[in-house]
Amino acid sequence: MKKLIVFILLLANSFSFACGFYPYGEDIRMRFLDSNHFNCQSFDGFHYSANYYYDAASLTEQMVIQPNDKLWFEYCNGKVTIDAIIEAVYKIPSQSFNQKNGNKMIQFLYQQKDLEAINYLKFAKSCEIANMFYSDPWERTETVEIKIIRNKVKDALKFAEKTKNEELKLRYKFLAIRLAFYGGLEQDVIAIYNTISNKNPNSINYWCMHFRAIVEQDKSLQNFFTSQVFANATDKRFPIYSFYDKEIPINDVLKHAKTKVEKANVYAFAATKKYDKSLNYIKKAFELNPKSDFNIFILLREINKIEDWVFTPYYTNFNPSISGNDYWNEERIFSYKALQKRINNDRKYANEVLNFLNFINLNNVQIEVCKAQLSFITQKYNSSLKIVNSLEKKLSLNDSLFNDIQIIKALNLTARQSKNKALITNEVQSVLLKNKKNKKFLFAIARELEYLGNTTDAAFLFSKINDSNDGYGYGMVWKSRKHKRGSYRDYFYDYFGYVDILYSPKQLEDIINKARVAKNDSEFDKWLKTRMVSEKSGLYDLLGTKYIRQNNLYKALESFKKVDEKYWNDYYSNWNINSNGSNSFDKNPFFAFKHTPDFITNKETFYVTKVSYTQKLIEYLNKANNSKEKNRDYYYFIAANGYKNMTINGNSWMMRRYSVSSYDLEPFPEDEAEFQNGFLAKKYYRLAYKHSKAKKFKALCLWLAEDYKKLKRVQEDEYYYLSDKNCYAFEEYFNSRK
Amino acid sequence: MKKMLFLGLLSVFLFSCKNENKIENVERAFYYWKASDWRLEQKSDSILKSTETKKLYIKFFEVEHNELMGNIPFSKNRMRIYDTIIEIIPTVFIKNEVFLKSSFKELDLLADNINFLINKYKSEDFDKGVKVKEFQMDCDWTIKSKDNYFYFLKKLKSISSKKISCTLRLYPYKYRDKMGIPPVDKVTLMCYNLLNPLESPKQNSILDVEELSKYLSGVSKYPLHIDIALPIYSWMQLYQNNKFQNVMYSNHEYLIKNMKKIDELWYEVTEDVQVEDNYIRIGDKIKYEQVTRETIEKAITLLKKNIDFDSTTTVTLFHLDDAPLQKYTNEEINSIYTSFSK
């Protein structure tokens, strides 16, 4: 019971970042083989997971018949339903056990004149009060011995002696052991256990062994008991799991095993407790007990482990999910090189596991699926596809594993293509359509395409993963290999942010070209393109922004012009110069600065959008660069204002960015230096200075160009005046032009 | 002749002086009976300081008998005490059934357990400098449980090596022959809850002076040192359809606005109102039992008249809690203590 609290606490620990979300543990783990599809559901809860316990449906939810109910069913020769058994055993109080009771099990037992069973059930119910630890109310010890328990233990043993039925005998002894356990009578537990024969053990034997294990002081013996209970008693797996000391050498534990099956259980359980490579134990388990379900379970754990070690970093650039979460640590240096080294090593280990499976050559479909996946992990694509091919003939379409091998097939078909020639083949398309909700799968295909140079289809697939219309929230998160430092914001969660930072304008153009509805679009194309098509304006906006970053104003304008009017309103309504409120984005970027009083009185008024901004910038620069223009200084000046307001401190930073924060990290968009420092603005202020004749205006140009040294040198008095008055002097200085 | 006259006058003088026994040195104390607070509330803390009260009887826990587990503690109080000026007397309330159902062996264990648990809480919750010289046991023993209770008290004394005191109700005070004298160093006479609250509609069950006087008068000096405990709380008993429902210890000023007086101690509710978990309806009856200053003064006078106090005696007020204390000023509290010395 107490372990349950520990388990809950540890499970809760994975959600402990109350101040915000950072992907961690199970959020980022990559996995393709689904343990639910294999024949080891009774091990649910223990499959590989970043959490302390795998988030699993309980055995009762799985509609599995509990071992105790099964035993009673067999005791009643199958003549009583499980429901009747459950009611009689767990719900009906002992006072109601009589011939008139309507419960079918009770009626059956009376009909059979099986008073022994009736008396057993009544006695068992009277023991329920002692079926738990009582903490010492006087706080002297952790638990306290209840006086009546000793008497109850004696009674149970007395009944065991008198009863003729062997199963009931064993049940009485189990009750005695359990009573003694909760009563703190550890020596009695051992003594009673030693009177039990474990020749043909059933669940009751293992329930007894469960308590026997807990009270054992010798750790190697305890480990032995624990592994046997875990292997055999499905309903005791949780309670017994933690009674195992990993420090005890396995050979010491094996000394207690008498049969091959017992030894196999020792190895198999030891394998579940390992976070690192378990192949050696897995080999032994297979060797000693080849057909056991326990083997499939530990094999699957191992493969999920390898998937995490290889695919989590390979696809997401996060460390494997069971690594610690140190996002607090801003000094953490991210290095894909280091990750890559480990990935390669772990692929080699996957190969070792594959070789082993090839060697044992068991005719088992589940193992074949594992081999197919391991082949993919080791990048033996054709080999993997061969296995998949043969499995397709063996598995029925309804088999849950059939879909798993389709996924493996699709991954292989995609990954084995040549660089710059990779496509989403027709076969892969149909698998993608069937597995639309499998975000990890979609993501993996996208990344494989991206690594092979098909950044367009990759982006389209990314757009299908975190589609908020799905209602699934963050489907995938990932980092780029260009990340340098760690931070709580160092990951991508949607295609747009990724394309924004990492795609060139050309790559984005390719996406835009594809993002159109064509007459001959297949079902797959339609599905693939939905989001991009509907967000096309956003793509054009992004393209224009990328050109702005490159200072390619004409190209930028061309892109911006393709954006739907509605989009400007929806996303940039702050730009409406008629809007009121304290929002600083309602200023005209050529004629006003943030936190600065108005200083340019004669200004053009126009509805500011990215289109008009770019148009006007081009216009002003053209005028400024025209040697015949009389007011070149003026035009350079306001163009410079336009560039200045595009920097991080400006009122129109959204010309260059979709968000801005002091925590922004590498990789940055290509214009980061300009965005931080405003070099272009300074260049144009200097040109304004050069072409101006008005003294004060010239001083203002140098001031805004932050050329303080020069200003102090050429106009010292203006320097001091501006130092004193700063933006309050701008109006005076600007108007001195006239 | 003159000598005889002188002696006669002297004895008259002495006898007349015996009418009022004042306490030369009153040791001021409070009972603290709550189970849920971590430390003293504001008003309580301020009263202690302003009245210069240096003793606090704190209920550490209560004890009852359980079929499965034997004698067990409950209602544990884990209050932190940092003030080293105050002397703390850990108090344990023990249900009478414990002494009716336990063997001597179990009572040995009980004494050991109580000693252990008190010391455990002391070391965990109190500042090292806090003084604990005495334990007080509180039990309403009966004739049947007397022997076991007294056995237990002796055992506790020998195990703890502390001064042991116990509470003394007025019944065993008066009928000490049949109820016995507990084997303790001293007793605290509980001058409140003299009547069953549900059985005496016309009298104040917390403190009725007439009832008090019945117990005090005509009784010889008690063979042990006597300290006194007096009440400074009040309560409202809620009766709905003439059936007792609940006691309310606070919100009296708020409730009074919704009641009209129908008798000396009784009120009838005039407005539906909710107080804590009680939904009080029009027509419900409330018995409001208060302990007024006058009542206390009368009780003190009676006590001084009938009890031969030692020169240093502890006067303890029940109980230290912000809610009931709101009704008294610091001066009024002070005056309770000083009245004993006048």
CSV table of C-alpha atoms in Angstrom, one decimal, chain A residues 129 134-140 144-148, chain B residues 68-69 71-73 76 106 112-113 116-117 120-121:
chain,number,residue,atom,x,y,z
A,129,ILE,CA,-9.9,-6.6,9.6
A,134,TYR,CA,-1.8,-0.6,11.7
A,135,SER,CA,0.5,2.3,12.5
A,136,ASP,CA,1.4,2.6,16.2
A,137,PRO,CA,-0.8,5.3,17.8
A,138,TRP,CA,1.7,5.7,20.5
A,139,GLU,CA,4.3,6.5,17.8
A,140,ARG,CA,6.9,4.2,19.3
A,144,VAL,CA,1.9,-2.3,15.8
A,145,GLU,CA,1.1,-5.9,16.6
A,146,ILE,CA,-2.6,-6.5,17.0
A,147,LYS,CA,-3.2,-8.9,19.9
A,148,ILE,CA,-6.0,-10.9,18.3
B,68,LEU,CA,-8.7,-4.2,18.7
B,69,MET,CA,-5.8,-1.9,19.7
B,71,ASN,CA,-5.8,1.8,25.0
B,72,ILE,CA,-4.9,4.4,22.3
B,73,PRO,CA,-4.4,8.1,22.1
B,76,LYS,CA,-3.4,14.8,19.4
B,106,GLU,CA,-2.3,-2.9,30.6
B,112,ASP,CA,4.7,4.0,30.0
B,113,ASN,CA,3.1,4.9,26.7
B,116,PHE,CA,6.8,8.2,26.2
B,117,LEU,CA,4.4,10.2,24.0
B,120,LYS,CA,8.3,12.7,22.5
B,121,TYR,CA,6.0,15.7,21.8
